[in-house]
Coordinates of C-alpha atoms and ligand atoms in Angstrom, one line a residue:
X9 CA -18.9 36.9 6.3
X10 CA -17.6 34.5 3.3
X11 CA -20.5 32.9 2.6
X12 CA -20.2 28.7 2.0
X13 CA -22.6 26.1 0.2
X14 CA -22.3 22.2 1.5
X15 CA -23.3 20.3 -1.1
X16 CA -24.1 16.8 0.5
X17 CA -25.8 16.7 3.9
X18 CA -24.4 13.0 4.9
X19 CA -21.9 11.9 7.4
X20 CA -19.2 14.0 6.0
X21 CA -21.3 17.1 5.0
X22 CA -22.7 17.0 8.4
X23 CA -19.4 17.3 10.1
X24 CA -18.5 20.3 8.0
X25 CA -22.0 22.4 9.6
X26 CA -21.0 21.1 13.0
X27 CA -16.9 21.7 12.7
X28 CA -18.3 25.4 11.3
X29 CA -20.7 25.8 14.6
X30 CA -18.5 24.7 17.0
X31 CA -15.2 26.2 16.0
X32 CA -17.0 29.3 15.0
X33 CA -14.9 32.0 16.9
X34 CA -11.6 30.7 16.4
X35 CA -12.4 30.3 12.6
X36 CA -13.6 34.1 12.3
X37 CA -10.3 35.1 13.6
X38 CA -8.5 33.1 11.1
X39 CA -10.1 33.9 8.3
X40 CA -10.7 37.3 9.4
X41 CA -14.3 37.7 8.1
X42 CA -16.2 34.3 9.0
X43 CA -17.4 31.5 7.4
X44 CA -21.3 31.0 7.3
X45 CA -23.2 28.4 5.7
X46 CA -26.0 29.6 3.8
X47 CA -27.0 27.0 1.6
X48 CA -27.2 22.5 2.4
X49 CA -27.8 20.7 -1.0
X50 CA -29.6 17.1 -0.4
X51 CA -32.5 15.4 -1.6
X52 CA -33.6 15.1 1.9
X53 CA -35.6 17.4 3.9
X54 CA -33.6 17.8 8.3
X55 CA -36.8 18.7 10.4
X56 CA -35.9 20.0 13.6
X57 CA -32.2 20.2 12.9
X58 CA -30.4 23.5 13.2
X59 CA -29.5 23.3 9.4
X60 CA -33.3 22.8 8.2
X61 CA -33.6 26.1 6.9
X62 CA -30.1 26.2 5.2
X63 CA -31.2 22.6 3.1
X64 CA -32.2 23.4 -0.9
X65 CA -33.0 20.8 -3.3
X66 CA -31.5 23.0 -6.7
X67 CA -28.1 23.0 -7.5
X68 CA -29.1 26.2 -9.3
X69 CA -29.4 27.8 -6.4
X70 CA -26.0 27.5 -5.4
X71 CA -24.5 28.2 -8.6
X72 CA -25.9 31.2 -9.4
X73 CA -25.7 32.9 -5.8
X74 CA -22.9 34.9 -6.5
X75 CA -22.6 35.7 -2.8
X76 CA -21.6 32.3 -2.5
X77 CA -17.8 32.1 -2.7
X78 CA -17.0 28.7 -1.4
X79 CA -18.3 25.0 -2.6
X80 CA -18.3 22.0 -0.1
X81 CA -18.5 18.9 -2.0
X82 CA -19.4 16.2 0.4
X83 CA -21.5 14.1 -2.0
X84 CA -19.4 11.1 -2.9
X85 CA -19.4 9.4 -5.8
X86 CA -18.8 11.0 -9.4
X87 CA -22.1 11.8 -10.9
X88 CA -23.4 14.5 -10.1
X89 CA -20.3 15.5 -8.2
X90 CA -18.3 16.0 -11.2
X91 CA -20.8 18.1 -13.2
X92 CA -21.3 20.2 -10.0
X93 CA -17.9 20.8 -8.8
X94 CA -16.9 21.8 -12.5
X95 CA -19.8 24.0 -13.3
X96 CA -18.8 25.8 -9.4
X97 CA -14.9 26.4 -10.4
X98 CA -16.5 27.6 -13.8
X99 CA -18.7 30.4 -12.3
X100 CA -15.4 31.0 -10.0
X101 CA -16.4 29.6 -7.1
X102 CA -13.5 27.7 -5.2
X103 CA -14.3 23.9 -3.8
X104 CA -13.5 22.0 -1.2
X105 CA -14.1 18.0 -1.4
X106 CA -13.4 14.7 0.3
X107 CA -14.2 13.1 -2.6
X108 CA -11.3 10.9 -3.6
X109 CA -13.2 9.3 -6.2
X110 CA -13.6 12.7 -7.8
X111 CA -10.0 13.8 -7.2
X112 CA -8.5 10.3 -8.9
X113 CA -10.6 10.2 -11.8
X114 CA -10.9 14.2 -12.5
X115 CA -8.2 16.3 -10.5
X116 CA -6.0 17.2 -13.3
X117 CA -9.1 18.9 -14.9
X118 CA -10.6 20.2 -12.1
X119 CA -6.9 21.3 -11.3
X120 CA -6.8 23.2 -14.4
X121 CA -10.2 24.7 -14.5
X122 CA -9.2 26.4 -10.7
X123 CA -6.2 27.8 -12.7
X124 CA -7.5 29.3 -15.3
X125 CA -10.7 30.7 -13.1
X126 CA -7.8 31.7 -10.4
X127 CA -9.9 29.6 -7.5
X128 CA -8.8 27.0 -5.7
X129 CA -9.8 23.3 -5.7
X130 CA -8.7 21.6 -2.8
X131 CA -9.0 18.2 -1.6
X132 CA -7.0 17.9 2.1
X133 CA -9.7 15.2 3.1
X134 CA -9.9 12.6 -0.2
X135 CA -6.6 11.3 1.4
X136 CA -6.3 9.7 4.9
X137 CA -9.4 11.6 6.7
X138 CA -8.4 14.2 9.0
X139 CA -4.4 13.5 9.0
X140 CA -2.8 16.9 6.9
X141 CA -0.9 14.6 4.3
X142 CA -2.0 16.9 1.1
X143 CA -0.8 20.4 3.0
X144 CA 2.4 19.4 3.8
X145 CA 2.9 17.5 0.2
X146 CA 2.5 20.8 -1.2
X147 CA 3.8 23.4 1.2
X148 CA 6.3 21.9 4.2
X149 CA 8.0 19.2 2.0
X150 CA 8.0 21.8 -1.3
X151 CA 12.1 21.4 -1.0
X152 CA 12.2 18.1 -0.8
X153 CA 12.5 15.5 -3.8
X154 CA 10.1 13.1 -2.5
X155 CA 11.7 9.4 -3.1
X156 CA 8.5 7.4 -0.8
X157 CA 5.1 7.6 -0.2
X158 CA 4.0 4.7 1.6
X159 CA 1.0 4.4 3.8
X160 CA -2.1 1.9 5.5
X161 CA -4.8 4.4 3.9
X162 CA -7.9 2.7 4.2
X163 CA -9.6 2.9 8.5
X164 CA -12.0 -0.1 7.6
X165 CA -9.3 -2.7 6.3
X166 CA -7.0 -1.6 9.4
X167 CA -9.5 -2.2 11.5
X168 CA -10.5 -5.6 10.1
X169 CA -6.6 -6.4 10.0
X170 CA -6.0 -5.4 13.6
X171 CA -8.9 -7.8 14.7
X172 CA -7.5 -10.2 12.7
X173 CA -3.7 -10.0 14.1
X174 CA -5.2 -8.9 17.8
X175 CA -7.9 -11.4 18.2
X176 CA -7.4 -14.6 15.7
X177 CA -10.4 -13.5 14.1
X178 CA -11.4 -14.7 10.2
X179 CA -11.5 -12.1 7.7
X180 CA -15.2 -12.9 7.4
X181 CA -16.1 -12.1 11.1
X182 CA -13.3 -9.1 11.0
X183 CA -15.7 -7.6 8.4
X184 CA -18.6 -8.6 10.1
X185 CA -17.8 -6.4 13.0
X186 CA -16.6 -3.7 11.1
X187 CA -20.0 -3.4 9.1
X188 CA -21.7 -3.9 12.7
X189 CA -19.6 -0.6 14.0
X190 CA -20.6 0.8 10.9
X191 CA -17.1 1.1 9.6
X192 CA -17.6 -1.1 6.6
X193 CA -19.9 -0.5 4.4
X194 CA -22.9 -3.3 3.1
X195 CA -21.1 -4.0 -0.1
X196 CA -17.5 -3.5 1.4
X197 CA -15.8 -4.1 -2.3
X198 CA -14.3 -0.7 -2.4
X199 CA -12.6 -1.0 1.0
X200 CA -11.6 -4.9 0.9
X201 CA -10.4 -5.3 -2.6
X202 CA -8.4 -2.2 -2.0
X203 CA -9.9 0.2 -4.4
X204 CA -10.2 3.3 -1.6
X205 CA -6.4 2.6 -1.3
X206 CA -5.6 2.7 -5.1
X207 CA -7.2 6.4 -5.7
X208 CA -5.6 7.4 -2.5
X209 CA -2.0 6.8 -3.4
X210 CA -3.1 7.6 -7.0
X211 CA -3.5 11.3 -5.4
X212 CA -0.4 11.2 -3.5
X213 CA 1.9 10.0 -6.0
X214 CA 0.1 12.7 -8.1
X215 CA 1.0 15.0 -5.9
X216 CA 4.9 13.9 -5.4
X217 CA 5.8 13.6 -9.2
X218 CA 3.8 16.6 -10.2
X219 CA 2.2 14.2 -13.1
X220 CA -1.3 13.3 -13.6
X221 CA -1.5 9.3 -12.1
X222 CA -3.9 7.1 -14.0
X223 CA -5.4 4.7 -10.8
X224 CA -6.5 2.1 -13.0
X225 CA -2.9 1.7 -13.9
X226 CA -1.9 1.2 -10.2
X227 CA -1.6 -2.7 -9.6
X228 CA -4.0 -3.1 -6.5
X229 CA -5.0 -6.2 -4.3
X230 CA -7.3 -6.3 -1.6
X231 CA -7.4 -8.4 1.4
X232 CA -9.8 -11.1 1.2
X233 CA -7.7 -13.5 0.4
X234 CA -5.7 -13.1 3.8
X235 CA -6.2 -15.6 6.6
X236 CA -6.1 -16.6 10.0
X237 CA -3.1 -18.6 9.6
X238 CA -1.2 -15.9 7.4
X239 CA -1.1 -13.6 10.9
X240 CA 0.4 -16.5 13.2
X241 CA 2.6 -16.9 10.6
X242 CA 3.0 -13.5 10.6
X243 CA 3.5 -13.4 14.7
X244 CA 6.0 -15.8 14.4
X245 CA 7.9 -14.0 12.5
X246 CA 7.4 -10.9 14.1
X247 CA 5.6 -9.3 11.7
X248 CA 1.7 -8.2 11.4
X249 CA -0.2 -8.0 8.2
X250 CA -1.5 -4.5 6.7
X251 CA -3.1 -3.1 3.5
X252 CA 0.0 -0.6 2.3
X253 CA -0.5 1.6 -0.5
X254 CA 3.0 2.7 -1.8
X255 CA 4.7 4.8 -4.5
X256 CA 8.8 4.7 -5.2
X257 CA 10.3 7.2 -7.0
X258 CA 13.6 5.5 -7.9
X259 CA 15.8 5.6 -10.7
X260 CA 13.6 8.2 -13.1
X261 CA 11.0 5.4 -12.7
X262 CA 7.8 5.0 -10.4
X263 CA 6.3 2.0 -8.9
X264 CA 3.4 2.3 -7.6
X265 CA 1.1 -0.6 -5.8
X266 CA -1.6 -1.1 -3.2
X267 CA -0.9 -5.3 -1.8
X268 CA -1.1 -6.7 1.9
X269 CA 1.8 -7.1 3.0
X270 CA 4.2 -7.9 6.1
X271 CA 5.1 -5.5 8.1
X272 CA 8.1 -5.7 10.5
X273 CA 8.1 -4.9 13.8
X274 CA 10.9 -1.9 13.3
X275 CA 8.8 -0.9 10.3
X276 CA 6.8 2.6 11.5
X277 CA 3.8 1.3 10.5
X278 CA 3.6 -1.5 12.0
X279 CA 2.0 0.1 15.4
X280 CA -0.6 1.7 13.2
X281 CA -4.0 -0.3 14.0
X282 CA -8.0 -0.1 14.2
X283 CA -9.2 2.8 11.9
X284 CA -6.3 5.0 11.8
X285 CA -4.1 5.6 9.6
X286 CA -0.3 6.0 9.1
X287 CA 1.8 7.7 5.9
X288 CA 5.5 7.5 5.4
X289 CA 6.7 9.9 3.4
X290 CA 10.2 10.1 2.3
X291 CA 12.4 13.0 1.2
X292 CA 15.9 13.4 -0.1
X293 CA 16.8 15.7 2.4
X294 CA 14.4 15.6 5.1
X295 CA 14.6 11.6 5.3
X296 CA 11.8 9.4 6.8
X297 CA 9.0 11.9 8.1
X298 CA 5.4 10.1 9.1
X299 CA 1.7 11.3 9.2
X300 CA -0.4 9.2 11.9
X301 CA -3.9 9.7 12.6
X302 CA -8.0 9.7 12.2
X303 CA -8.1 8.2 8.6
X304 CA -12.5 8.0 8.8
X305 CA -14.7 9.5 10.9
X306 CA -17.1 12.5 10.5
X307 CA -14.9 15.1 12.7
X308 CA -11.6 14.4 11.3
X309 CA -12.4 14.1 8.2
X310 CA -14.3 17.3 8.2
X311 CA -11.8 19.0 10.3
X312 CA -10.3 18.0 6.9
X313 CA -12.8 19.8 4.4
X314 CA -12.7 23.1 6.9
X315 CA -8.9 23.5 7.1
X316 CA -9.3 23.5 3.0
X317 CA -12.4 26.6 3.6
X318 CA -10.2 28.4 5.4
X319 CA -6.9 27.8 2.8
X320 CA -9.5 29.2 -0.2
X321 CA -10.6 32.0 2.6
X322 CA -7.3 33.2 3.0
X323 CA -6.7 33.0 -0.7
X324 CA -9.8 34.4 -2.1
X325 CA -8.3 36.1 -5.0
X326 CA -5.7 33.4 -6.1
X327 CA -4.9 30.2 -7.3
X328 CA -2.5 28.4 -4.6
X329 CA -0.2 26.1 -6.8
X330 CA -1.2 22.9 -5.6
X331 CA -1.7 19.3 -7.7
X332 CA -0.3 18.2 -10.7
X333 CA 0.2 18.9 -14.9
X334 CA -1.3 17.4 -17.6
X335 CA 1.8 15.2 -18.5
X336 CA 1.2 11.3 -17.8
X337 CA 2.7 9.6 -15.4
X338 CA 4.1 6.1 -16.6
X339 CA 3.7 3.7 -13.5
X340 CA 6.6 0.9 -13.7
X341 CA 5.2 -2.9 -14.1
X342 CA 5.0 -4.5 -10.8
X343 CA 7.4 -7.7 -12.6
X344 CA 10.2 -4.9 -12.1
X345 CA 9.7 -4.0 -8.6
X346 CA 12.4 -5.5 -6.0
X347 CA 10.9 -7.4 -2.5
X348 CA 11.2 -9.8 -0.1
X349 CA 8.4 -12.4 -0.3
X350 CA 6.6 -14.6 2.5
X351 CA 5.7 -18.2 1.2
X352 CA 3.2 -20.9 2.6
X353 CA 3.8 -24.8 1.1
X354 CA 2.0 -27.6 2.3
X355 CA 3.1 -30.4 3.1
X356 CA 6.2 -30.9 5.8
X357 CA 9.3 -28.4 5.8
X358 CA 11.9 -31.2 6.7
X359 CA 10.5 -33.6 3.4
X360 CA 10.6 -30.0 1.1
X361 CA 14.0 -28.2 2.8
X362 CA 16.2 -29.2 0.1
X363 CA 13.8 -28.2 -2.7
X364 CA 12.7 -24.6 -1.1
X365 CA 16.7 -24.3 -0.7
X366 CA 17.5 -25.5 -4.6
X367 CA 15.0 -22.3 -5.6
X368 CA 14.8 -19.6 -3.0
X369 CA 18.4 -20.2 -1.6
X370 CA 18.7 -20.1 2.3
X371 CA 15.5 -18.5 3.9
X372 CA 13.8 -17.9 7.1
X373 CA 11.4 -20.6 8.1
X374 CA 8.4 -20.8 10.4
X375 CA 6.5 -23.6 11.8
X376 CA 3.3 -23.4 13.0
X377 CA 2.3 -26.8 15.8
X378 CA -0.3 -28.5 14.7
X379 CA -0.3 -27.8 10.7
X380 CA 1.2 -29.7 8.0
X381 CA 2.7 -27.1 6.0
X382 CA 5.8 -24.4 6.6
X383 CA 6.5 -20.7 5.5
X384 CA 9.2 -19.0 4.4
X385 CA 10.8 -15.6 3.7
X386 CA 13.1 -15.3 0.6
X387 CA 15.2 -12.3 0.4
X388 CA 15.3 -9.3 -1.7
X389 CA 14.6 -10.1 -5.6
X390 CA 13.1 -8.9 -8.5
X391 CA 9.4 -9.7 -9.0
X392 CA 9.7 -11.0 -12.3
X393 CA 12.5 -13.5 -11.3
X394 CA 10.8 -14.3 -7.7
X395 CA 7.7 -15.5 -10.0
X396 CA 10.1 -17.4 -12.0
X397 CA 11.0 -19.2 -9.4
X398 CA 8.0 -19.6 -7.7
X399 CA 6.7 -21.5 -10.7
X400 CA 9.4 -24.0 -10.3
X401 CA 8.6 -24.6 -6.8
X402 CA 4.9 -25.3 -7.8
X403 CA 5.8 -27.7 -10.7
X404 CA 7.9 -29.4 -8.4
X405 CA 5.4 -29.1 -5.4
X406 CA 2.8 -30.3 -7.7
X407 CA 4.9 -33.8 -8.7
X408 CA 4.9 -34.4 -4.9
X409 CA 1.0 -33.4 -4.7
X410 CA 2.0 -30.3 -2.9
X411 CA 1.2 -26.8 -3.4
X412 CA 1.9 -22.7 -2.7
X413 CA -0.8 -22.1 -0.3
X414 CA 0.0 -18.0 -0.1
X415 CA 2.4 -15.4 -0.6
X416 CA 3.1 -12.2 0.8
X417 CA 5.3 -9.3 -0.1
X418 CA 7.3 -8.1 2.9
X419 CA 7.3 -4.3 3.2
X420 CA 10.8 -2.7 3.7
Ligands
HSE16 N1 -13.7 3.8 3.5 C1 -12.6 4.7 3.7 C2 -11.7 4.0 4.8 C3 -13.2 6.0 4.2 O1 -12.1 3.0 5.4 O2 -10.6 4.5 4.9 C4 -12.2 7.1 4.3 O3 -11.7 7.4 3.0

């Protein structure tokens, strides 16, 4: 039997004992020996539960075992996840997380440590729960040149989106709900701001380009500033609104954002709702190829986590080539990425046609009965020049005591 730590008894953690226990059989014949849990790091004691015995309070404990071979981490956050998960691939111990956190801000050195140690460190679940996005990144798609990533990666925003689309909700009550269904968390910043999403196509485009991706370069913005109003404009256009992390590889350059944005209705995506989750990825022979499925959830993503035990199990004595270098990847300014922009103006299209057509050119209007204001879709431009000329419209809106009450990139 290989014998496995969990370090982080929580939602995720637990998932990984239960996946373990209930797939025990078919996992044995896979990995050939077995995979058995013998120790649960927490700070909390599980009376009565089948894993009470397995719980131990000392990291120690685990890291000195040299019976143990494999490392769950399943803590979250990056202190002490980092110290722990460094000082396990030290001692030679391979890991397994679904810390994205961890991965964003420490992969390439936790990368390298596994290297030189000749373990693994894998990370199948930091990146959209129990769908296989990282596997096939790094196995199936290894002959492709991979020109698009682009993906809804956070469960909890899609959800509050699809309520918002499905049902006319606010984004308040939409968030409401989700924290009631325990989807969102109490402080729901990481998720709604987009934050989740930025370290997640941080990891992919890492992954992609082979270069280490610094997240806080990514330009990332969440989704409380979306409205009621913006989806029936949306609808009427046939469109729906959804978080989309994305990464282009174009032209030896890479843009890389996280934004709401529009979604057509002949856009893949746009039929990915509630928690799920949906990744396009696109190669320069393969074409379009999508990922669709579970992005949260304690089975998937653990499913996640023990796909990843039994990759290390049936590599105990290598170091699969997975990740990224050391070499920095420069992320393009946003002003230099080309899109197609939704606009909201106040005030009445048929007094403001003439001016929206002097700036934008000819564009797709909507209407909405009973509101004094229009929206528009300009076509394909550079950001830098669309912001140009959005700041015309607003000086001239402004004259006319007008204003720009939203815009929306369009997703293409
Ligand atoms: N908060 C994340 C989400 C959890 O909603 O997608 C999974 O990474």
């Amino acid at each position: 039997m290989i014998k496995v730590a969990i370090m982080g008894f929580g939602t995720i953690g637990s998932g990984v004992y239960e996946v373990l226990e209930t797939n025990k059989e078919i996992l044995a014949r896979r990995t050939g020996e077995g995979l058995e849990v013998k120790y649960i790091l927490d700070l909390r004691e599980f009376p009565g539960s089948s894993a009470e015995h397995k719980i131990v309070h000392d990291f120690d404990r685990i890291l000195r075992d040299e019976e143990i071979q494999i490392v769950v981490e399943t803590m979250g956050g990056l202190d002490p996840a980092y110290t722990f998960v460094k000082a396990c691939l030290e001692a030679g111990k391979h890991v397994a997380t679904s810390n994205k956190a961890l991965v964003a801000a420490y992969g390439t050195e936790l990368l390298g440590i596994a290297r030189k140690k000749n373990v693994n460190f894998l990370f199948e679940a930091s990146v959209g729960g129990g769908i296989p996005i990282i596997r096939p990144l790094y196995r199936c798609l290894m002959g492709e040149k991979i020109e698009e990533i682009t993906g809804i990666l956070n469960g909890t925003t899609n959800f509050i989106l699809t309520k918002m689309d499905r049902e006319g909700m606010s984004f308040e009550r939409a968030l409401k709900e989700a924290q009631a269904l325990g989807y969102a968390e109490r402080n729901p910043e990481a998720d709604v701001e987009g934050h989740d999403a930025c370290r997640k196509i941080a990891i992919l485009t890492a992954m992609a380009t082979g270069k280490e991706v610094n997240y806080e370069e990514i330009p990332t913005e969440g989704i409380t500033k979306i409205t009621d109003i913006d989806f029936r404009y949306a609808s009427a256009l046939g469109m729906s609104i959804k978080l989309i992390g994305s990464s282009r590889m174009e032209g030896g350059k890479v843009h890389a954002w996280v934004a709401p944005m529009m979604v057509g209705r002949d856009h893949p995506l746009y039929a990915v709702s509630d928690v799920y989750n949906g990744i396009v990825v696109k190669g320069n022979m393969v074409g379009t190829t999508m990922f669709y499925g579970s992005g949260v959830g304690k089975l998937p993503t653990a499913s996640a986590v023990v796909a990843d035990l039994v990759e290390a199990a049936m590599h105990m004595d290598s170091n699969i080539p997975i990740g990224w270098s050391e070499e920095k990847l420069s992320i393009t300014p946003m002003s230099e990425g080309v899109c197609r922009y939704f606009v909201r103006v106040s005030g009445s299209y048929e007094d403001r046609k003439d001016m929206v057509q002097a700036v934008f050119g000819k564009s797709r209007v909507a209407e909405l009965n009973g509101l004094l204001e229009f929206g528009f879709l300009t076509g394909e431009m550079k950001e830098s020049g669309f912001m140009e000329n959005l700041e015309v419209l607003k000086v001239e809106l402004t004259a006319e005591y007008q204003e720009v009450l939203q815009v929306i990139r369009v997703c293409r």
